[in-house]
Structure formats: structure tokens, C-alpha cells
PDB file of C-alpha atoms in Angstrom:
ATOM      1  CA  UNK A  17     119.779 107.206 128.199  1.00 38.00           C
ATOM      2  CA  UNK A  18     118.633 105.397 131.435  1.00 46.00           C
ATOM      3  CA  UNK A  19     115.035 103.194 130.634  1.00 47.00           C
ATOM      4  CA  UNK A  20     113.900 104.528 134.168  1.00 42.00           C
ATOM      5  CA  UNK A  21     114.934 108.075 132.631  1.00 44.00           C
ATOM      6  CA  UNK A  22     114.446 108.982 129.056  1.00 47.00           C
ATOM      7  CA  UNK A  23     113.975 113.193 129.080  1.00 49.00           C
ATOM      8  CA  UNK A  24     115.644 113.057 125.857  1.00 57.00           C
ATOM      9  CA  UNK A  25     113.160 110.681 124.188  1.00 48.00           C
ATOM     10  CA  UNK A  26     110.821 112.027 121.170  1.00 77.00           C
ATOM     11  CA  UNK A  27     108.053 111.012 119.285  1.00 89.00           C
ATOM     12  CA  UNK A  28     108.291 110.701 115.825  1.00 91.00           C
ATOM     13  CA  UNK A  29     105.580 110.435 112.773  1.00 90.00           C
ATOM     14  CA  UNK A  30     107.240 108.607 109.881  1.00 90.00           C
ATOM     15  CA  UNK A  31     105.837 106.202 106.771  1.00 89.00           C
ATOM     16  CA  UNK A  32     104.818 102.903 107.977  1.00 87.00           C
ATOM     17  CA  UNK A  33     107.569 101.709 105.598  1.00 87.00           C
ATOM     18  CA  UNK A  34     110.374 103.442 107.308  1.00 88.00           C
ATOM     19  CA  UNK A  35     109.282 102.661 110.911  1.00 90.00           C
ATOM     20  CA  UNK A  36     108.780  98.903 110.134  1.00 90.00           C
ATOM     21  CA  UNK A  37     112.533  98.299 108.259  1.00 90.00           C
ATOM     22  CA  UNK A  38     114.417 100.186 110.668  1.00 91.00           C
ATOM     23  CA  UNK A  39     112.795  98.132 113.815  1.00 92.00           C
ATOM     24  CA  UNK A  40     112.808  94.891 111.868  1.00 91.00           C
ATOM     25  CA  UNK A  41     116.185  95.448 110.653  1.00 90.00           C
ATOM     26  CA  UNK A  42     117.398  96.153 114.169  1.00 91.00           C
ATOM     27  CA  UNK A  43     115.953  92.433 115.295  1.00 91.00           C
ATOM     28  CA  UNK A  44     112.346  93.725 116.106  1.00 92.00           C
ATOM     29  CA  UNK A  45     109.409  91.573 115.636  1.00 92.00           C
ATOM     30  CA  UNK A  46     105.687  93.299 115.098  1.00 91.00           C
ATOM     31  CA  UNK A  47     102.776  92.428 117.060  1.00 90.00           C
ATOM     32  CA  UNK A  48      99.812  93.972 115.560  1.00 83.00           C
ATOM     33  CA  UNK A  49      97.048  95.478 116.859  1.00 75.00           C
ATOM     34  CA  UNK A  50      93.381  96.559 115.311  1.00 70.00           C
ATOM     35  CA  UNK A  51      94.619  99.915 115.823  1.00 70.00           C
ATOM     36  CA  UNK A  52      98.012 100.196 117.629  1.00 80.00           C
ATOM     37  CA  UNK A  53     100.948  97.561 117.221  1.00 88.00           C
ATOM     38  CA  UNK A  54     104.240  97.052 118.975  1.00 92.00           C
ATOM     39  CA  UNK A  55     108.004  96.182 117.892  1.00 94.00           C
ATOM     40  CA  UNK A  56     109.311  93.405 120.271  1.00 93.00           C
ATOM     41  CA  UNK A  57     112.725  92.296 120.564  1.00 92.00           C
ATOM     42  CA  UNK A  58     114.046  89.650 123.591  1.00 92.00           C
ATOM     43  CA  UNK A  59     116.911  90.991 124.568  1.00 91.00           C
ATOM     44  CA  UNK A  60     119.389  88.659 126.111  1.00 88.00           C
ATOM     45  CA  UNK A  61     121.873  89.312 129.039  1.00 85.00           C
ATOM     46  CA  UNK A  62     125.623  87.131 128.324  1.00 83.00           C
ATOM     47  CA  UNK A  63     125.449  83.217 129.055  1.00 80.00           C
ATOM     48  CA  UNK A  64     121.416  83.207 129.362  1.00 78.00           C
ATOM     49  CA  UNK A  65     119.046  81.846 126.901  1.00 77.00           C
ATOM     50  CA  UNK A  66     116.050  83.507 128.484  1.00 81.00           C
ATOM     51  CA  UNK A  67     115.387  87.138 126.609  1.00 87.00           C
ATOM     52  CA  UNK A  68     113.584  90.016 128.103  1.00 91.00           C
ATOM     53  CA  UNK A  69     110.881  91.348 125.948  1.00 93.00           C
ATOM     54  CA  UNK A  70     111.477  94.963 124.972  1.00 95.00           C
ATOM     55  CA  UNK A  71     109.116  96.644 123.797  1.00 94.00           C
ATOM     56  CA  UNK A  72     108.459 100.051 120.989  1.00 94.00           C
ATOM     57  CA  UNK A  73     105.171 100.772 120.985  1.00 93.00           C
ATOM     58  CA  UNK A  74     103.363 102.544 117.737  1.00 93.00           C
ATOM     59  CA  UNK A  75     100.003 103.759 116.749  1.00 90.00           C
ATOM     60  CA  UNK A  76      98.584 104.389 113.049  1.00 88.00           C
ATOM     61  CA  UNK A  77      98.501 107.942 112.261  1.00 88.00           C
ATOM     62  CA  UNK A  78      96.966 109.899 108.743  1.00 87.00           C
ATOM     63  CA  UNK A  79      98.335 108.757 105.311  1.00 85.00           C
ATOM     64  CA  UNK A  80      99.929 105.623 106.172  1.00 84.00           C
ATOM     65  CA  UNK A  81     102.318 107.160 108.989  1.00 88.00           C
ATOM     66  CA  UNK A  82     103.046 105.860 112.154  1.00 88.00           C
ATOM     67  CA  UNK A  83     104.143 107.372 115.407  1.00 91.00           C
ATOM     68  CA  UNK A  84     106.883 106.083 117.657  1.00 92.00           C
ATOM     69  CA  UNK A  85     107.087 107.229 121.149  1.00 90.00           C
ATOM     70  CA  UNK A  86     110.328 106.357 122.261  1.00 93.00           C
ATOM     71  CA  UNK A  87     109.532 107.100 125.851  1.00 91.00           C
ATOM     72  CA  UNK A  88     107.120 104.398 125.860  1.00 91.00           C
ATOM     73  CA  UNK A  89     109.214 101.814 125.188  1.00 93.00           C
ATOM     74  CA  UNK A  90     110.109  99.333 128.285  1.00 93.00           C
ATOM     75  CA  UNK A  91     110.558  95.772 128.762  1.00 94.00           C
ATOM     76  CA  UNK A  92     107.523  93.741 129.059  1.00 91.00           C
ATOM     77  CA  UNK A  93     108.444  91.796 131.925  1.00 80.00           C
ATOM     78  CA  UNK A  94     107.638  91.909 135.078  1.00 82.00           C
ATOM     79  CA  UNK A  95     110.175  92.389 137.930  1.00 82.00           C
ATOM     80  CA  UNK A  96     114.047  93.272 137.897  1.00 87.00           C
ATOM     81  CA  UNK A  97     115.843  93.362 134.438  1.00 88.00           C
ATOM     82  CA  UNK A  98     119.528  92.751 134.824  1.00 89.00           C
ATOM     83  CA  UNK A  99     122.087  96.216 134.600  1.00 90.00           C
ATOM     84  CA  UNK A 100     123.620  94.942 130.988  1.00 92.00           C
ATOM     85  CA  UNK A 101     120.346  94.187 129.252  1.00 92.00           C
ATOM     86  CA  UNK A 102     119.012  97.632 130.706  1.00 92.00           C
ATOM     87  CA  UNK A 103     122.224  98.998 128.783  1.00 93.00           C
ATOM     88  CA  UNK A 104     121.163  97.233 125.973  1.00 93.00           C
ATOM     89  CA  UNK A 105     117.926  98.827 125.439  1.00 93.00           C
ATOM     90  CA  UNK A 106     119.112 102.265 126.418  1.00 93.00           C
ATOM     91  CA  UNK A 107     122.014 102.088 123.332  1.00 93.00           C
ATOM     92  CA  UNK A 108     118.986 100.689 121.592  1.00 93.00           C
ATOM     93  CA  UNK A 109     116.869 103.237 121.743  1.00 93.00           C
ATOM     94  CA  UNK A 110     119.561 106.516 121.222  1.00 91.00           C
ATOM     95  CA  UNK A 111     120.893 104.374 117.772  1.00 91.00           C
ATOM     96  CA  UNK A 112     116.575 104.421 116.942  1.00 92.00           C
ATOM     97  CA  UNK A 113     116.641 107.808 118.015  1.00 92.00           C
ATOM     98  CA  UNK A 114     119.014 108.805 116.006  1.00 90.00           C
ATOM     99  CA  UNK A 115     117.913 107.530 113.029  1.00 89.00           C
ATOM    100  CA  UNK A 116     114.537 108.444 113.475  1.00 90.00           C
ATOM    101  CA  UNK A 117     115.563 112.186 113.817  1.00 87.00           C
ATOM    102  CA  UNK A 118     118.103 111.845 110.756  1.00 77.00           C
ATOM    103  CA  UNK A 119     117.539 112.017 106.950  1.00 62.00           C
ATOM    104  CA  UNK A 120     113.893 112.334 106.226  1.00 58.00           C
ATOM    105  CA  UNK A 121     112.639 108.776 104.770  1.00 54.00           C
ATOM    106  CA  UNK A 122     112.635 108.817 100.991  1.00 57.00           C
ATOM    107  CA  UNK A 123     110.356 106.289  99.072  1.00 52.00           C
ATOM    108  CA  UNK A 124     111.333 106.942  95.792  1.00 56.00           C
ATOM    109  CA  UNK A 125     112.363 103.717  93.566  1.00 59.00           C
ATOM    110  CA  UNK A 126     115.104 103.372  90.951  1.00 60.00           C
ATOM    111  CA  UNK A 127     114.065 104.803  87.692  1.00 65.00           C
ATOM    112  CA  UNK A 128     113.161 101.529  85.132  1.00 63.00           C
ATOM    113  CA  UNK A 129     116.249 102.656  82.565  1.00 65.00           C
ATOM    114  CA  UNK A 130     118.623 102.363  85.710  1.00 64.00           C
ATOM    115  CA  UNK A 131     117.670  99.272  87.759  1.00 61.00           C
ATOM    116  CA  UNK A 132     119.829  96.546  87.145  1.00 59.00           C
ATOM    117  CA  UNK A 133     116.799  94.311  86.359  1.00 58.00           C
ATOM    118  CA  UNK A 134     117.799  90.054  87.068  1.00 59.00           C
ATOM    119  CA  UNK A 135     119.981  91.421  90.313  1.00 61.00           C
ATOM    120  CA  UNK A 136     118.628  90.812  93.794  1.00 61.00           C
ATOM    121  CA  UNK A 137     119.269  94.407  94.762  1.00 68.00           C
ATOM    122  CA  UNK A 138     120.772  97.448  93.566  1.00 67.00           C
ATOM    123  CA  UNK A 139     123.724  98.496  95.370  1.00 74.00           C
ATOM    124  CA  UNK A 140     125.451  97.212  98.829  1.00 80.00           C
ATOM    125  CA  UNK A 141     123.149  98.899 101.196  1.00 80.00           C
ATOM    126  CA  UNK A 142     120.465  96.576  99.941  1.00 79.00           C
ATOM    127  CA  UNK A 143     122.219  93.360  99.956  1.00 79.00           C
ATOM    128  CA  UNK A 144     123.299  94.158 103.757  1.00 82.00           C
ATOM    129  CA  UNK A 145     119.317  94.699 104.454  1.00 79.00           C
ATOM    130  CA  UNK A 146     118.636  91.707 102.467  1.00 76.00           C
ATOM    131  CA  UNK A 147     121.298  89.634 104.318  1.00 78.00           C
ATOM    132  CA  UNK A 148     119.788  90.624 107.702  1.00 76.00           C
ATOM    133  CA  UNK A 149     116.016  90.245 106.732  1.00 75.00           C
ATOM    134  CA  UNK A 150     116.726  86.754 105.302  1.00 76.00           C
ATOM    135  CA  UNK A 151     118.960  85.448 108.563  1.00 76.00           C
ATOM    136  CA  UNK A 152     115.446  84.873 110.290  1.00 71.00           C
ATOM    137  CA  UNK A 153     114.227  82.731 107.419  1.00 75.00           C
ATOM    138  CA  UNK A 154     114.614  78.968 108.003  1.00 78.00           C
ATOM    139  CA  UNK A 155     116.689  76.917 105.786  1.00 80.00           C
ATOM    140  CA  UNK A 156     114.852  74.322 103.332  1.00 79.00           C
ATOM    141  CA  UNK A 157     116.297  71.819 105.158  1.00 84.00           C
ATOM    142  CA  UNK A 158     114.511  73.373 108.315  1.00 80.00           C
ATOM    143  CA  UNK A 159     111.292  73.736 106.708  1.00 76.00           C
ATOM    144  CA  UNK A 160     111.210  69.857 105.957  1.00 81.00           C
ATOM    145  CA  UNK A 161     112.096  68.650 109.171  1.00 84.00           C
ATOM    146  CA  UNK A 162     108.980  70.987 110.802  1.00 80.00           C
ATOM    147  CA  UNK A 163     106.821  68.799 108.405  1.00 81.00           C
ATOM    148  CA  UNK A 164     106.421  71.576 105.678  1.00 78.00           C
ATOM    149  CA  UNK A 165     106.914  71.932 102.279  1.00 80.00           C
ATOM    150  CA  UNK A 166     109.213  74.290 100.816  1.00 76.00           C
ATOM    151  CA  UNK A 167     109.260  77.103  98.074  1.00 72.00           C
ATOM    152  CA  UNK A 168     110.123  75.265  94.758  1.00 67.00           C
ATOM    153  CA  UNK A 169     113.480  76.087  93.022  1.00 58.00           C
ATOM    154  CA  UNK A 170     112.814  79.408  91.019  1.00 44.00           C
TER     155      UNK A 170
END
């Protein structure tokens, strides 16, 4: 599936939480607007520090749903994008399409009598997801160096 030719791309309507979790787990940052938003991820070529901002656009639907049309996904920068970067975007879009087509989102919480309270997560999948999310957070040292005060010890 080429960025220029995405006949297979489709539009998906899913719960906000599902779309947001999926895109942020793949490294996208949300840029919210009043009605519509987009998720952006800088895709880098090997050995380059500059990233090419790649955007996936969403729009609000009824009942806290989001519409994601992968055929609208594109690079924000003007000009040529290296073939390697374009190939990475193609692979990413294929992965997103597969996950959006997959099993319906389940927003079910663990029953209280089954929850393992006092733990960060209830299973290995949640631990992996938390690890991905936490890699983006600054350390206490980085927070202090930026002149801010870190959260107190819990």
C-alpha cells in the first residue's frame, strides 16, 4: 500500500478510547481541534535526526466515537519524502488498518472481586502498554533540570 495509492484504505468508526490508545501506543501524539483532531508521528530515515511529520486525521462522531479515515493520512511537510520513510508509513498504515479491522473494542473493566488491587496492572499486556506509555514521560532528574518540581513520592 503506497502513500500515493491507498485504494485498500478504509474508514473506521470506533470508540475514542480505542482509537486514542491504539495511535498513542504506536507513538503518535494527539493534536486536538475544536471539532476534529489529528495524530502526528515524526518518521525518521536511518541516520537522520529530522523526522517527517506523518498525520492520521480523525473526526468526532456520535456517542464518543471517532472516525478514522486512513486514506486521508499523509505527511505534513511539503516536498519529497525519502522512499525509506514512505515505506515505514505504509507499513504503519497497514498495521493500523489491521488493528482497526480486528476484534471489536471491549471497554469492559475487570470485576472488583477479580481485580488484583495494589498492582499497576492485571496482566502482561497491560504491563507492556504501560511501558510504552511511560517511555515518553520525563524522569524526575529531567523534570528538575527543566526547573519544574516532580510529583511527590507516592
